[in-house]
Short mmCIF file of C-alpha atoms and ligand atoms in Angstrom, two decimals:
data_model
loop_
_atom_site.label_atom_id
_atom_site.label_comp_id
_atom_site.label_asym_id
_atom_site.label_seq_id
_atom_site.Cartn_x
_atom_site.Cartn_y
_atom_site.Cartn_z
CA MET A 1 -155.95 53.01 -119.50
CA SER A 2 -154.02 56.29 -117.73
CA ARG A 3 -156.03 55.94 -114.72
CA MET A 4 -155.44 52.16 -113.55
CA THR A 5 -153.87 52.54 -110.53
CA GLU A 6 -151.60 49.97 -108.94
CA GLY A 7 -154.08 48.61 -107.07
CA GLN A 8 -156.36 47.12 -109.20
CA THR A 9 -153.08 45.24 -111.56
CA SER A 10 -152.07 43.98 -108.35
CA LYS A 11 -155.98 42.21 -108.10
CA ILE A 12 -155.67 41.08 -110.92
CA SER A 13 -152.05 39.07 -110.71
CA LEU A 14 -154.05 37.92 -107.95
CA LEU A 15 -157.14 37.03 -109.55
CA VAL A 16 -154.51 35.31 -112.25
CA LEU A 17 -152.81 33.57 -108.80
CA VAL A 18 -156.17 32.02 -108.14
CA VAL A 19 -157.23 30.86 -111.73
CA ILE A 20 -153.54 28.89 -112.49
CA PHE A 21 -154.13 27.40 -108.93
CA ILE A 22 -157.62 25.75 -110.03
CA THR A 23 -156.26 24.66 -113.56
CA LEU A 24 -153.04 23.53 -111.71
CA ILE A 25 -155.44 21.48 -109.20
CA LEU A 26 -157.95 20.15 -112.32
CA SER A 27 -155.02 18.83 -114.38
CA PHE A 28 -153.36 16.85 -111.27
CA LEU A 29 -156.98 15.71 -110.69
CA SER A 30 -157.69 14.80 -114.37
CA ILE A 31 -153.67 13.45 -114.79
CA TYR A 32 -155.18 10.60 -111.19
CA ILE A 33 -159.05 10.49 -112.78
CA SER A 34 -156.92 9.04 -115.96
CA ILE A 35 -154.59 6.64 -113.67
CA GLU A 36 -157.59 4.94 -112.53
CA ALA A 37 -158.83 5.39 -115.49
CA PHE A 38 -156.14 3.19 -116.88
CA LEU A 39 -156.14 0.63 -114.02
CA ALA A 40 -159.83 -0.36 -114.94
CA ASN A 41 -158.82 -0.42 -117.78
CA ASP A 42 -161.20 1.80 -119.40
CA ASP A 43 -157.89 3.46 -122.47
CA LEU A 44 -160.16 5.50 -123.85
CA SER A 45 -161.08 7.81 -121.22
CA ALA A 46 -157.24 7.39 -119.64
CA THR A 47 -156.34 9.09 -122.55
CA TYR A 48 -158.65 11.63 -123.51
CA PHE A 49 -158.34 12.54 -119.41
CA LEU A 50 -154.26 12.55 -119.54
CA ILE A 51 -154.48 14.48 -122.88
CA VAL A 52 -157.07 17.53 -120.81
CA GLY A 53 -154.24 16.65 -117.41
CA PHE A 54 -151.23 17.53 -119.40
CA ILE A 55 -152.68 20.62 -121.78
CA GLY A 56 -154.10 21.82 -118.26
CA LEU A 57 -150.31 21.57 -116.92
CA SER A 58 -148.10 23.39 -119.11
CA ILE A 59 -150.96 26.22 -119.37
CA SER A 60 -150.69 27.22 -116.18
CA ALA A 61 -147.50 27.08 -115.98
CA TYR A 62 -147.60 29.29 -118.32
CA MET A 63 -149.16 31.85 -117.16
CA LEU A 64 -147.43 31.82 -114.34
CA SER A 65 -144.11 32.42 -115.95
CA GLN A 66 -146.54 35.22 -117.85
CA THR A 67 -147.06 36.68 -113.91
CA ARG A 68 -143.40 35.78 -113.19
CA ARG A 69 -142.60 38.62 -115.10
CA ARG A 70 -144.88 41.07 -114.85
CA ILE A 71 -144.96 41.20 -111.09
CA ARG A 72 -141.34 40.95 -110.82
CA ILE A 73 -139.93 43.21 -108.59
CA ALA A 74 -137.14 45.93 -109.07
CA ILE A 75 -133.66 45.29 -107.60
CA LYS A 76 -132.78 47.55 -105.13
CA PRO A 77 -129.62 49.50 -107.06
CA PRO A 78 -125.98 49.85 -105.46
CA PRO A 79 -125.02 51.30 -102.75
CA ILE A 80 -122.42 54.40 -104.69
CA MET A 81 -119.09 54.62 -103.23
CA THR A 82 -117.07 57.69 -102.42
CA THR A 83 -113.35 57.40 -101.88
CA ILE A 84 -111.56 60.19 -99.80
CA THR A 85 -107.61 60.58 -100.12
CA CYS A 86 -104.67 61.79 -98.89
CA GLU A 87 -103.10 64.38 -100.85
CA LYS A 88 -99.71 63.88 -98.79
CA CYS A 89 -99.53 59.85 -98.40
CA GLY A 90 -102.28 58.83 -100.07
CA PHE A 91 -104.23 57.26 -97.24
CA LYS A 92 -107.79 55.35 -98.36
CA ASN A 93 -111.52 56.61 -96.93
CA ILE A 94 -113.83 54.01 -98.33
CA ARG A 95 -118.10 55.84 -97.05
CA GLU A 96 -121.32 56.00 -99.53
CA PHE A 97 -121.93 58.99 -101.03
CA GLN A 98 -123.13 62.36 -99.56
CA ARG A 99 -124.88 64.97 -101.65
CA GLY A 100 -122.99 68.11 -102.52
CA ASP A 101 -119.80 64.77 -103.08
CA TYR A 102 -117.82 65.22 -105.81
CA ILE A 103 -114.80 64.79 -107.26
CA PHE A 104 -111.32 66.20 -106.25
CA LYS A 105 -113.98 68.16 -103.77
CA GLU A 106 -111.80 68.88 -100.66
CA VAL A 107 -112.96 67.53 -98.14
CA GLU A 108 -112.87 69.35 -94.22
CA ASP A 109 -111.72 66.16 -92.39
CA THR A 110 -107.97 65.55 -92.34
CA CYS A 111 -106.20 62.63 -92.39
CA PRO A 112 -105.90 60.43 -89.68
CA LYS A 113 -101.87 59.97 -90.11
CA CYS A 114 -100.47 62.31 -90.72
CA LYS A 115 -103.43 65.80 -90.26
CA GLU A 116 -103.05 65.89 -93.98
CA LYS A 117 -105.74 68.10 -96.02
CA MET A 118 -107.81 65.46 -98.27
CA TYR A 119 -110.37 64.92 -100.92
CA ILE A 120 -112.24 63.25 -102.60
CA SER A 121 -110.85 60.85 -105.23
CA ALA A 122 -113.57 59.38 -106.21
CA ILE A 123 -117.19 58.04 -106.82
CA TYR A 124 -118.78 55.32 -108.74
CA ARG A 125 -120.78 52.15 -108.21
CA GLU A 126 -120.42 48.13 -108.38
CA VAL A 127 -121.97 46.35 -110.13
CA LYS A 128 -121.39 42.76 -109.89
CA GLU A 129 -121.69 41.76 -113.37
CA LYS A 130 -123.37 37.99 -114.44
CA LYS A 131 -121.44 36.02 -116.00
CA GLU A 132 -121.45 36.20 -119.69
CA GLU A 133 -120.33 32.96 -121.38
CA LYS A 134 -116.98 32.41 -121.48
CA TRP A 135 -116.44 31.72 -125.89
CA LEU A 136 -117.92 34.90 -125.96
CA MET B 1 -164.89 11.72 -101.71
CA ILE B 2 -164.35 13.42 -105.58
CA MET B 3 -162.23 11.55 -106.93
CA THR B 4 -164.33 8.73 -106.42
CA LEU B 5 -167.61 10.36 -107.24
CA LEU B 6 -165.83 11.31 -110.64
CA LEU B 7 -164.59 7.73 -111.54
CA SER B 8 -168.79 6.29 -111.14
CA LEU B 9 -169.11 9.49 -113.52
CA ILE B 10 -166.44 8.26 -116.16
CA SER B 11 -168.42 4.31 -115.82
CA GLN B 12 -171.58 6.32 -116.32
CA VAL B 13 -171.36 7.74 -119.10
CA GLY B 14 -168.78 5.18 -120.73
CA THR B 15 -167.45 5.82 -124.08
CA ASP B 16 -170.20 9.02 -124.88
CA TRP B 17 -165.92 11.08 -122.78
CA GLY B 18 -164.53 10.04 -126.53
CA TRP B 19 -166.83 11.75 -128.90
CA ILE B 20 -166.96 15.27 -125.83
CA LEU B 21 -163.71 15.64 -126.44
CA ASN B 22 -163.09 15.46 -129.86
CA LEU B 23 -165.16 17.73 -130.68
CA LEU B 24 -163.87 19.88 -128.01
CA PHE B 25 -160.80 18.86 -129.48
CA TYR B 26 -162.45 20.42 -133.53
CA VAL B 27 -164.14 23.43 -131.12
CA ILE B 28 -160.54 24.66 -130.27
CA PHE B 29 -159.38 23.85 -133.55
CA ILE B 30 -161.52 25.91 -135.56
CA ALA B 31 -161.11 28.44 -132.75
CA PHE B 32 -157.72 29.27 -132.52
CA ILE B 33 -157.97 28.54 -137.56
CA PHE B 34 -159.99 31.82 -137.26
CA TYR B 35 -159.18 33.49 -134.29
CA GLY B 36 -156.00 32.72 -133.73
CA GLN B 37 -154.00 35.84 -134.20
CA ARG B 38 -156.90 38.08 -132.62
CA ILE B 39 -156.22 35.97 -129.23
CA GLN B 40 -152.45 36.97 -130.10
CA PHE B 41 -153.37 40.60 -130.20
CA TYR B 42 -154.47 40.25 -126.91
CA VAL B 43 -151.61 38.26 -124.95
CA TRP B 44 -149.26 41.27 -127.04
CA LEU B 45 -152.14 44.22 -125.51
CA ARG B 46 -152.26 43.08 -122.47
CA GLU B 47 -148.08 42.63 -122.91
CA VAL B 48 -147.90 45.51 -123.82
CA GLU B 49 -150.23 47.22 -121.16
CA GLY B 50 -147.92 46.42 -118.35
CA SER B 51 -144.41 47.82 -119.29
CA LEU B 52 -147.21 51.37 -119.93
CA ILE B 53 -148.12 50.82 -116.40
CA ARG B 54 -144.23 50.19 -115.93
CA LEU B 55 -143.56 53.40 -117.54
CA LYS B 56 -145.84 55.49 -116.36
CA ARG B 57 -145.32 54.77 -112.67
CA LEU B 58 -141.27 55.80 -113.83
CA ARG B 59 -142.03 59.58 -115.25
CA ASP B 60 -144.45 59.24 -112.30
CA GLU B 61 -141.43 58.62 -109.89
CA GLY B 62 -139.43 61.29 -111.31
CA ARG B 63 -141.93 63.82 -111.85
CA ARG B 64 -142.08 63.77 -107.67
CA ILE B 65 -138.36 63.26 -107.81
CA ALA B 66 -138.43 66.80 -109.18
CA VAL B 67 -139.99 68.61 -107.14
CA GLU B 68 -139.27 66.80 -104.05
CA THR B 69 -135.21 67.81 -105.18
CA ILE B 70 -136.65 71.41 -105.88
CA LYS B 71 -138.62 71.80 -102.31
CA GLU B 72 -135.61 70.49 -100.69
CA LEU B 73 -132.63 73.25 -102.57
CA GLY B 74 -134.77 75.64 -104.03
CA LYS B 75 -136.50 76.43 -101.54
CA PRO B 76 -139.68 77.50 -102.92
CA THR B 77 -141.90 79.73 -101.64
CA GLU B 78 -144.91 77.93 -103.91
CA ASP B 79 -145.58 74.43 -104.23
CA PRO B 80 -143.12 74.08 -107.25
CA SER B 81 -145.43 71.71 -109.23
CA GLU B 82 -147.21 73.21 -110.87
CA ARG B 83 -144.84 74.96 -112.61
CA VAL B 84 -143.08 71.05 -112.94
CA ASP B 85 -145.87 70.28 -114.67
CA ARG B 86 -145.64 72.67 -117.24
CA PHE B 87 -142.07 72.78 -117.53
CA LEU B 88 -142.31 68.94 -118.27
CA GLU B 89 -144.39 69.43 -121.24
CA PHE B 90 -142.09 72.08 -123.38
CA PHE B 91 -140.57 71.14 -125.92
CA ALA B 92 -138.58 73.14 -128.62
CA ILE B 93 -138.87 72.26 -132.32
CA GLU B 94 -135.92 71.83 -134.61
CA PRO B 95 -134.59 74.84 -137.03
CA VAL B 96 -136.14 73.55 -141.30
CA SER B 97 -133.54 72.66 -143.21
CA LEU B 98 -134.48 72.21 -146.46
CA ASP B 99 -132.09 74.66 -147.50
CA PRO B 100 -130.12 72.76 -144.92
CA ALA B 101 -127.10 76.53 -145.19
CA GLY B 102 -125.80 77.08 -141.98
CA VAL B 103 -128.81 74.96 -140.52
CA VAL B 104 -126.29 73.93 -137.59
CA TRP B 105 -126.03 78.13 -136.94
CA LYS B 106 -129.55 77.82 -136.41
CA LEU B 107 -129.50 74.36 -134.67
CA GLU B 108 -126.94 76.00 -132.42
CA HIS B 109 -129.26 79.34 -131.60
CA ILE B 110 -131.93 77.36 -130.28
CA LEU B 111 -130.67 75.48 -128.55
CA ASP B 112 -129.05 77.90 -126.79
CA VAL B 113 -132.71 79.73 -125.71
CA ARG B 114 -133.68 76.55 -124.68
CA ASP B 115 -131.16 76.35 -122.64
CA THR B 116 -131.25 79.73 -120.92
CA ARG B 117 -135.04 78.83 -120.62
CA PHE B 118 -134.22 76.48 -119.12
CA LYS B 119 -132.08 77.44 -116.68
CA ASP B 120 -134.21 80.61 -116.11
CA GLU B 121 -137.16 77.79 -115.02
CA VAL B 122 -135.30 76.32 -112.87
CA LYS B 123 -134.43 79.48 -111.32
CA LEU B 124 -137.95 81.10 -110.77
CA MET B 125 -138.36 77.63 -109.34
CA ALA B 126 -135.62 77.54 -107.15
CA PRO B 127 -134.51 80.67 -105.95
CA ALA B 128 -131.94 79.59 -103.59
CA ALA B 129 -129.96 77.03 -105.88
CA ASP B 130 -126.78 77.93 -106.47
CA GLU B 131 -125.67 77.91 -109.92
CA THR B 132 -124.03 74.01 -109.53
CA GLN B 133 -127.34 73.22 -108.29
CA ILE B 134 -129.68 75.08 -110.53
CA ASN B 135 -128.02 72.91 -113.28
CA ASN B 136 -128.24 69.60 -111.69
CA LEU B 137 -131.73 70.71 -111.70
CA GLU B 138 -131.75 71.38 -115.34
CA ASN B 139 -130.45 67.28 -115.16
CA THR B 140 -132.86 66.69 -112.96
CA LEU B 141 -135.77 68.37 -114.55
CA GLU B 142 -134.36 67.10 -118.56
CA ALA B 143 -134.00 63.40 -117.38
CA ALA B 144 -138.09 63.84 -116.02
CA LEU B 145 -139.37 65.87 -119.47
CA ALA B 146 -137.66 63.43 -121.46
CA LEU B 147 -139.51 60.47 -118.98
CA ASN B 148 -143.43 61.87 -119.90
CA ILE B 149 -141.99 62.02 -123.53
CA ILE B 150 -141.93 58.37 -123.64
CA TYR B 151 -144.76 57.56 -121.47
CA LYS B 152 -146.42 59.80 -123.85
CA VAL B 153 -145.94 58.61 -127.19
CA ILE B 154 -146.27 54.72 -126.13
CA ARG B 155 -149.11 55.72 -124.80
CA HIS B 156 -149.81 57.51 -128.08
CA PHE B 157 -149.58 53.98 -129.62
CA TYR B 158 -151.12 51.47 -127.61
CA VAL B 159 -154.23 53.62 -127.40
CA LEU B 160 -154.53 53.95 -131.94
CA GLY B 161 -153.82 49.99 -131.50
CA LYS B 162 -156.47 49.28 -129.23
CA LYS B 163 -158.90 51.48 -131.02
CA THR B 164 -157.88 49.89 -134.54
CA LEU B 165 -157.33 46.72 -133.33
CA SER B 166 -154.30 46.97 -135.28
CA LEU B 167 -151.89 43.93 -134.98
CA TYR B 168 -149.83 45.91 -136.45
CA ILE B 169 -149.16 49.17 -134.28
CA ILE B 170 -149.79 46.22 -131.15
CA MET B 171 -146.61 44.68 -132.85
CA GLN B 172 -144.48 47.19 -133.53
CA LEU B 173 -144.50 48.34 -130.18
CA GLN B 174 -144.50 45.09 -128.49
CA MET B 175 -141.53 44.21 -130.89
CA LEU B 176 -139.96 47.64 -129.20
CA LEU B 177 -140.45 47.83 -126.19
CA PRO B 178 -137.53 46.43 -124.45
CA LEU B 179 -135.48 48.83 -125.68
CA ILE B 180 -137.37 51.52 -125.42
CA MET B 181 -138.08 50.08 -121.32
CA ARG B 182 -133.77 49.78 -121.31
CA GLU B 183 -133.85 53.34 -122.78
CA ALA B 184 -136.85 54.46 -119.66
CA GLU B 185 -134.96 52.93 -116.66
CA ALA B 186 -132.20 54.39 -118.00
CA TYR B 187 -133.88 57.91 -117.11
CA ALA B 188 -135.28 57.11 -114.81
CA SER B 189 -131.86 56.42 -113.40
CA ALA B 190 -130.05 59.25 -113.80
CA LEU B 191 -133.00 61.44 -112.43
CA LYS B 192 -131.50 59.78 -109.09
CA ALA B 193 -128.15 61.00 -109.93
CA PHE B 194 -128.80 64.18 -111.34
CA ALA B 195 -130.68 65.16 -108.48
CA TYR B 196 -128.24 64.89 -106.29
CA GLY B 197 -125.27 65.30 -107.82
CA GLN B 198 -123.32 61.98 -109.21
CA PRO B 199 -120.98 61.58 -111.41
CA ILE B 200 -122.45 59.54 -114.78
CA GLY B 201 -120.94 57.08 -116.52
CA ASP B 202 -121.05 60.08 -119.68
CA GLY B 203 -118.82 61.59 -117.24
CA ALA B 204 -115.86 59.87 -118.48
CA GLY B 205 -114.22 62.05 -120.76
CA ALA B 206 -114.73 64.68 -117.89
CA LEU B 207 -113.24 62.50 -116.00
CA VAL B 208 -110.05 61.90 -117.67
CA ALA B 209 -109.65 65.57 -118.15
CA ALA B 210 -109.74 66.19 -114.29
CA LYS B 211 -107.57 63.77 -113.54
CA LEU B 212 -105.08 66.20 -116.50
CA MET B 213 -105.86 69.45 -114.91
CA ARG B 214 -106.38 69.04 -111.62
CA GLY B 215 -103.69 71.33 -109.55
CA TYR B 216 -103.24 73.57 -112.66
CA GLN B 217 -103.85 76.85 -113.58
CA LYS B 218 -107.46 76.75 -115.01
CA ARG B 219 -108.85 80.10 -117.51
CA LYS B 220 -112.58 80.07 -118.96
CA ILE B 221 -112.44 79.77 -122.79
CA ALA B 222 -116.38 79.46 -123.36
CA LYS B 223 -119.52 78.59 -122.86
CA ASP B 224 -119.11 76.58 -119.09
CA VAL B 225 -116.11 75.23 -120.40
CA VAL B 226 -112.14 75.74 -118.51
CA VAL B 227 -108.89 74.53 -119.66
CA ALA B 228 -106.16 74.82 -117.99
CA THR B 229 -102.26 74.86 -119.99
CA VAL B 230 -100.48 71.21 -118.72
CA PRO B 231 -96.92 69.89 -119.72
CA ILE B 232 -97.78 66.32 -120.93
CA GLU B 233 -94.53 64.15 -122.49
CA GLY B 234 -92.24 67.58 -123.18
CA ARG B 235 -95.11 68.95 -124.81
CA THR B 236 -97.50 71.20 -124.26
CA ALA B 237 -101.21 69.99 -123.23
CA TYR B 238 -104.08 72.78 -123.79
CA VAL B 239 -106.57 70.53 -121.71
CA LEU B 240 -110.40 71.45 -122.19
CA LYS B 241 -113.47 69.95 -120.45
CA ALA B 242 -117.28 71.11 -119.29
CA GLU B 243 -116.97 73.86 -115.69
CA GLY B 244 -118.38 71.08 -112.84
CA PRO B 245 -119.26 70.24 -111.16
CA GLY B 246 -122.73 70.76 -111.36
CA GLY B 247 -124.73 68.96 -115.04
CA ASN B 248 -123.47 70.88 -117.76
CA VAL B 249 -121.73 69.59 -121.20
CA GLY B 250 -120.19 72.92 -122.12
CA LYS B 251 -119.62 73.77 -125.49
CA PRO B 252 -116.20 72.21 -125.92
CA GLY B 253 -117.17 72.75 -130.37
CA GLU B 254 -116.18 76.54 -129.10
CA ALA B 255 -112.64 76.39 -126.73
CA ILE B 256 -111.69 73.96 -129.73
CA LYS B 257 -111.87 76.11 -132.25
CA LYS B 258 -110.95 79.27 -130.30
CA LEU B 259 -107.94 77.45 -129.31
CA ILE B 260 -107.18 76.73 -132.20
CA GLU B 261 -107.80 80.60 -133.90
CA GLU B 262 -105.13 81.73 -130.87
CA ASN B 263 -102.77 79.92 -131.94
CA ASN B 264 -103.01 80.44 -135.90
CA GLY B 265 -103.29 76.30 -136.05
CA GLN B 266 -99.61 76.02 -134.20
CA ILE B 267 -101.39 72.85 -132.82
CA ALA B 268 -100.30 69.37 -133.82
CA SER B 269 -103.42 67.67 -132.61
CA ILE B 270 -106.23 67.43 -130.89
CA ILE B 271 -107.27 64.61 -128.69
CA VAL B 272 -111.31 63.89 -127.93
CA ILE B 273 -111.73 61.52 -125.23
CA ASP B 274 -115.79 60.52 -124.56
CA ALA B 275 -117.77 58.36 -123.70
CA ALA B 276 -119.15 55.67 -126.84
CA LEU B 277 -122.44 53.26 -126.55
CA LYS B 278 -120.14 50.69 -126.87
CA LEU B 279 -121.72 46.98 -128.48
CA GLU B 280 -123.42 43.75 -126.55
CA GLY B 281 -120.74 41.41 -125.58
CA GLU B 282 -118.88 43.87 -125.40
CA LYS B 283 -116.84 45.19 -122.10
CA THR B 284 -117.31 47.57 -120.15
CA GLY B 285 -114.68 50.21 -119.57
CA GLU B 286 -112.53 49.26 -122.32
CA VAL B 287 -110.62 51.69 -124.44
CA ALA B 288 -110.21 51.97 -128.36
CA GLU B 289 -108.81 54.93 -129.99
CA GLY B 290 -109.90 56.31 -133.43
CA ILE B 291 -110.05 59.42 -135.30
CA GLY B 292 -112.74 61.81 -135.88
CA VAL B 293 -113.82 64.23 -133.90
CA ALA B 294 -115.68 62.12 -130.98
CA ILE B 295 -119.12 64.57 -129.29
CA GLY B 296 -122.13 63.69 -129.49
CA GLY B 297 -125.02 65.77 -129.16
CA PRO B 298 -126.79 67.26 -132.01
CA GLY B 299 -123.49 68.16 -133.47
CA VAL B 300 -123.03 71.40 -133.14
CA GLU B 301 -120.34 71.13 -131.34
CA LYS B 302 -118.71 68.85 -134.05
CA PHE B 303 -119.39 70.12 -136.55
CA LYS B 304 -117.46 73.53 -135.76
CA VAL B 305 -114.91 71.56 -134.57
CA GLU B 306 -114.25 69.78 -138.19
CA GLU B 307 -114.95 73.17 -140.00
CA THR B 308 -111.69 74.58 -138.26
CA PHE B 309 -109.64 71.87 -138.44
CA LEU B 310 -109.92 71.03 -142.12
CA LYS B 311 -109.21 75.27 -142.29
CA TYR B 312 -105.79 74.88 -140.43
CA LYS B 313 -105.48 70.57 -141.47
CA VAL B 314 -104.69 69.24 -138.13
CA PRO B 315 -105.23 65.70 -137.85
CA VAL B 316 -107.77 64.37 -134.88
CA ASN B 317 -107.60 61.47 -133.02
CA ALA B 318 -110.34 59.97 -130.90
CA VAL B 319 -110.18 58.50 -127.49
CA ILE B 320 -113.42 56.64 -125.89
CA ILE B 321 -114.59 54.70 -122.89
CA LYS B 322 -117.44 52.05 -124.01
CA GLU B 323 -120.45 51.83 -121.51
CA ASP B 324 -123.73 50.17 -122.68
CA VAL B 325 -126.75 53.19 -122.66
CA GLY B 326 -128.02 52.68 -118.64
CA ASP B 327 -124.12 53.50 -117.53
CA ALA B 328 -123.42 56.13 -119.31
CA ILE B 329 -126.75 57.83 -117.46
CA SER B 330 -126.26 56.73 -114.67
CA PRO B 331 -124.07 57.27 -112.30
CA MET B 332 -120.18 56.12 -113.19
CA ARG B 333 -119.24 52.34 -112.19
CA LYS B 334 -116.20 51.15 -111.20
CA GLU B 335 -115.48 49.99 -114.16
CA ILE B 336 -115.70 52.99 -115.99
CA TYR B 337 -114.26 55.50 -113.36
CA GLU B 338 -111.20 52.87 -113.39
CA ALA B 339 -110.58 53.56 -117.75
CA ALA B 340 -110.12 56.80 -116.73
CA ASP B 341 -106.25 55.90 -115.66
CA ALA B 342 -106.02 53.20 -118.50
CA ALA B 343 -107.37 56.95 -121.08
CA ILE B 344 -104.81 58.82 -119.46
CA GLU B 345 -101.64 56.22 -120.10
CA ARG B 346 -103.68 55.57 -124.24
CA ILE B 347 -103.36 58.95 -124.48
CA LYS B 348 -99.85 59.55 -123.12
CA ARG B 349 -98.28 57.72 -126.04
CA VAL B 350 -100.78 59.04 -129.16
CA ILE B 351 -98.88 62.26 -127.90
CA ARG B 352 -95.74 60.58 -127.77
CA GLU B 353 -96.43 58.61 -131.61
CA ARG B 354 -98.13 61.48 -133.45
CA THR B 355 -96.88 63.92 -131.80
CA LYS B 356 -92.92 65.84 -131.58
CA GLU B 357 -91.50 67.44 -128.09
CA GLY B 358 -92.48 71.12 -128.70
CA ASP B 359 -95.34 70.89 -129.65
CA THR B 360 -98.62 71.72 -128.41
CA VAL B 361 -102.01 69.33 -128.74
CA VAL B 362 -104.70 70.27 -127.25
CA ILE B 363 -106.53 67.44 -125.31
CA ALA B 364 -110.25 67.40 -125.10
CA GLY B 365 -112.41 65.31 -122.12
CA ILE B 366 -116.10 65.02 -123.78
CA GLY B 367 -118.96 64.40 -121.77
CA ASN B 368 -121.43 65.53 -118.03
CA THR B 369 -119.76 67.28 -115.85
CA ILE B 370 -122.60 66.44 -113.01
CA GLY B 371 -120.17 65.07 -109.76
CA ILE B 372 -116.53 65.94 -111.08
CA GLY B 373 -115.72 68.65 -109.67
CA GLN B 374 -111.54 69.59 -111.36
ZN1 ZN C 1 -102.20 61.22 -94.91
#
């Protein structure tokens, strides 16, 4: 188990996808046959093929939902932003975080307005919150 | 083409089909009765396996980031991989608590030794790193260590469950995994934050203290803790926090104790600010107020404050900033950053309402001060 590599996992999910696809085709086929049989007044066969078709459909839908959860790609984390503020006039400049930044660090560059010293006033990341139910 | 072939086949076999399908249903039904649990076992086992693969990936990624950061900042002469691997297996044994009196001091000693050992190890791995970088690297390695332990424990129960075919071992794992995965993901994002020296959610308390003490004279009062004397609302406040911007929690309990003793207990109030775990449904960055020592961790620092306030009967107020496990150890969210100002307002109100003008108060910002100066 511990030696299982990522390549193997992706192969497995490909195999699963193929199986799901075949099941899907067979179930549609089964439903089609059931309709044909129904039209041919063979009610018994029609019923059985319909049942088989729907079972196949639900199985493949279930398997698909399972694999989708597995191969969900990791979401890229939001960028970390650094806010640089002018000591005197409060002019703000926001840029991406750089290694070595910390809150209340005096930075090299001066304020473009009044040529005063600037410092890092904030470092944070902004996350878009998923909407929660209102009544909560 | 196939359709017509199949259809002709059906019409040929006719009613025999019904009989076969009927039998098939019975077979499936009986199979589920006897092997349902076994089938469930394999479904859960597969789920656990998926999470385990992800945990392994997180651990390997953590190790890789740690090694790369050490190479980048520390400029080691030899490859640090081997040392890092040895470090990831490091453990500390808790003191025996059969006779609990004095166990806190034993625990403190063990934690101190561990901390010194970690720092020495990091210095050997990264000779070129400065003090701040060494602290950050130590935090990075601790996160990698945590990921390694989580992976190994889950792997242990997975293999055990598979070996014994025990549904109950796998069931417990499967039930706990969502929570464990959340924690592991949080450690993974913490690791990146530590490697870059970004402030994390846990630093909310330190940020509040940093905002209060900015521009005032600081002095070192305890191990990795700085204090500044700040006039607030007509009172004298000793504001303290861990020394930044390296990853550090310091010994705030020790510092509070020293401050109370320096003032012979003449402290009107202690106000402790810390990040606290929120309940699901609560807003991130909500500020709440209460009583007690809001210091997390192994409890040593909390114990020191409690011992001292008992001796001098000093009231302790707590202001907390709420966030979840993930937010606490990943780069600080905007909501938490903004909550610092709300917390400062809260502190000022507590000071106004609970103390008189001319009093002395202690304000302690607790938390890992990584990425936060003063
Ligand atoms: Zn300016």
